[in-house]
């Protein structure tokens, strides 16, 4: 079942997305804070206006009421009503919608503020006493619509500024991350272009100017040490193989001459034949080691082959007593390696299968988008669980027979052209999977 991954895959995308998310949350918090502050400020301003208008009108009434309660008509403003001590309206008027609320405030004995029926008006009732001793209540109404419109316009402005700030943040993050990660992109591009076995290329980002260029410089130094170690190993392997090939050729020639002269004793003849076979096998191993160690001849970058061509070359080692189930005809992709090198990687697996199979050997192949898989399986006793982890180490073997060198060399040959050999999990017999790069 295919799983879908949400969010960007690249490191740069994750940084930009995280930056935009943090800035969006910050702008949201700022916007909420501004709205809360504006709402409180608006409520405070409305209360201040109501109190100021009420206090100013009370001052006018007190000046005009030396002998009795008197309300100057020219001093009345719209939205103000004056009630006497009995709660009767003596002057002023308010909007029809809030008249009932004003009447409720006409008998209040404390300063009290209420809202209108539709929350778009605010009323305050303030009791007063004139110098003549008359008491009354002044009710002042104030429309809150202008304040609410100001809050709405401020909300729109905050949203617009927030979107603009987030967009600018995203653009700045894109530019900064592109500039900061440019050395990494260069290293990735160069590493992709380089051959897997090319030891001469370096990132060469110049003198370290930041953490990433310092990383490139460190990687260059590491590549220098790795290349030096690989060249030393290749040189040592080549020298050892060259020194061994000369006496081995003498042993093989001597055994061949003895057989040509006609050894009469059957036991002696069998011994010479075993010496000749072992010498030929060791000669093939030495030639393989020389090819691996020879710089420039390992990869064979322009040489390709198919599974069918490899299987044709491997038909010789098969034992006639075993049945062979060859299912490799389905593979038509070309392997990015020379045929002889692939044959040397697969041949030890077939030798092991012939040695340990009971009745049948099976070959299967599969073409993947970037590699080709070849599976060599037998119906023998299989590999014991304690040996699975060390099967490809020098000297390790399973079953009976064999010196334990074939599988380790086979894996090394496969890795020399970018492939791999692994032991497939399974209960019946042994199955080795050869993964080879596809051209």
PDB file of C-alpha atoms in Angstrom, residues 343-356 361 363 374-378 392 398 406-407 410-411 420-422 431-434:
ATOM      1  CA  UNK A 343      30.261 -13.588 -14.628  1.00  0.00           C
ATOM      2  CA  UNK A 344      33.052 -13.605 -12.023  1.00  0.00           C
ATOM      3  CA  UNK A 345      30.627 -12.215  -9.433  1.00  0.00           C
ATOM      4  CA  UNK A 346      27.921 -14.793 -10.160  1.00  0.00           C
ATOM      5  CA  UNK A 347      30.084 -17.878 -10.816  1.00  0.00           C
ATOM      6  CA  UNK A 348      30.935 -18.539  -7.119  1.00  0.00           C
ATOM      7  CA  UNK A 349      27.208 -18.461  -6.311  1.00  0.00           C
ATOM      8  CA  UNK A 350      26.529 -21.123  -8.926  1.00  0.00           C
ATOM      9  CA  UNK A 351      29.445 -23.195  -7.637  1.00  0.00           C
ATOM     10  CA  UNK A 352      27.927 -23.071  -4.152  1.00  0.00           C
ATOM     11  CA  UNK A 353      24.481 -23.940  -5.511  1.00  0.00           C
ATOM     12  CA  UNK A 354      25.875 -26.972  -7.407  1.00  0.00           C
ATOM     13  CA  UNK A 355      27.782 -28.087  -4.332  1.00  0.00           C
ATOM     14  CA  UNK A 356      24.844 -27.846  -1.900  1.00  0.00           C
ATOM     15  CA  UNK A 361      18.808 -24.974  -9.024  1.00  0.00           C
ATOM     16  CA  UNK A 363      17.582 -18.749 -11.616  1.00  0.00           C
ATOM     17  CA  UNK A 374      19.468 -11.999 -10.378  1.00  0.00           C
ATOM     18  CA  UNK A 375      18.549 -14.673  -7.816  1.00  0.00           C
ATOM     19  CA  UNK A 376      20.504 -17.946  -7.594  1.00  0.00           C
ATOM     20  CA  UNK A 377      18.653 -20.470  -5.389  1.00  0.00           C
ATOM     21  CA  UNK A 378      19.037 -24.150  -4.566  1.00  0.00           C
ATOM     22  CA  UNK A 392      30.655 -13.274   3.196  1.00  0.00           C
ATOM     23  CA  UNK A 398      28.518 -23.412   5.002  1.00  0.00           C
ATOM     24  CA  UNK A 406      34.336 -17.589  -3.222  1.00  0.00           C
ATOM     25  CA  UNK A 407      31.444 -15.674  -1.653  1.00  0.00           C
ATOM     26  CA  UNK A 410      32.061 -12.543  -5.383  1.00  0.00           C
ATOM     27  CA  UNK A 411      30.649  -9.736  -3.232  1.00  0.00           C
ATOM     28  CA  UNK A 420      25.725  -6.065  -4.245  1.00  0.00           C
ATOM     29  CA  UNK A 421      25.252  -9.694  -3.218  1.00  0.00           C
ATOM     30  CA  UNK A 422      23.038 -10.629  -0.296  1.00  0.00           C
ATOM     31  CA  UNK A 431      19.032 -18.038  -2.244  1.00  0.00           C
ATOM     32  CA  UNK A 432      21.545 -15.333  -3.143  1.00  0.00           C
ATOM     33  CA  UNK A 433      20.365 -12.043  -4.653  1.00  0.00           C
ATOM     34  CA  UNK A 434      22.753 -10.249  -6.997  1.00  0.00           C
TER      35      UNK A 434
END
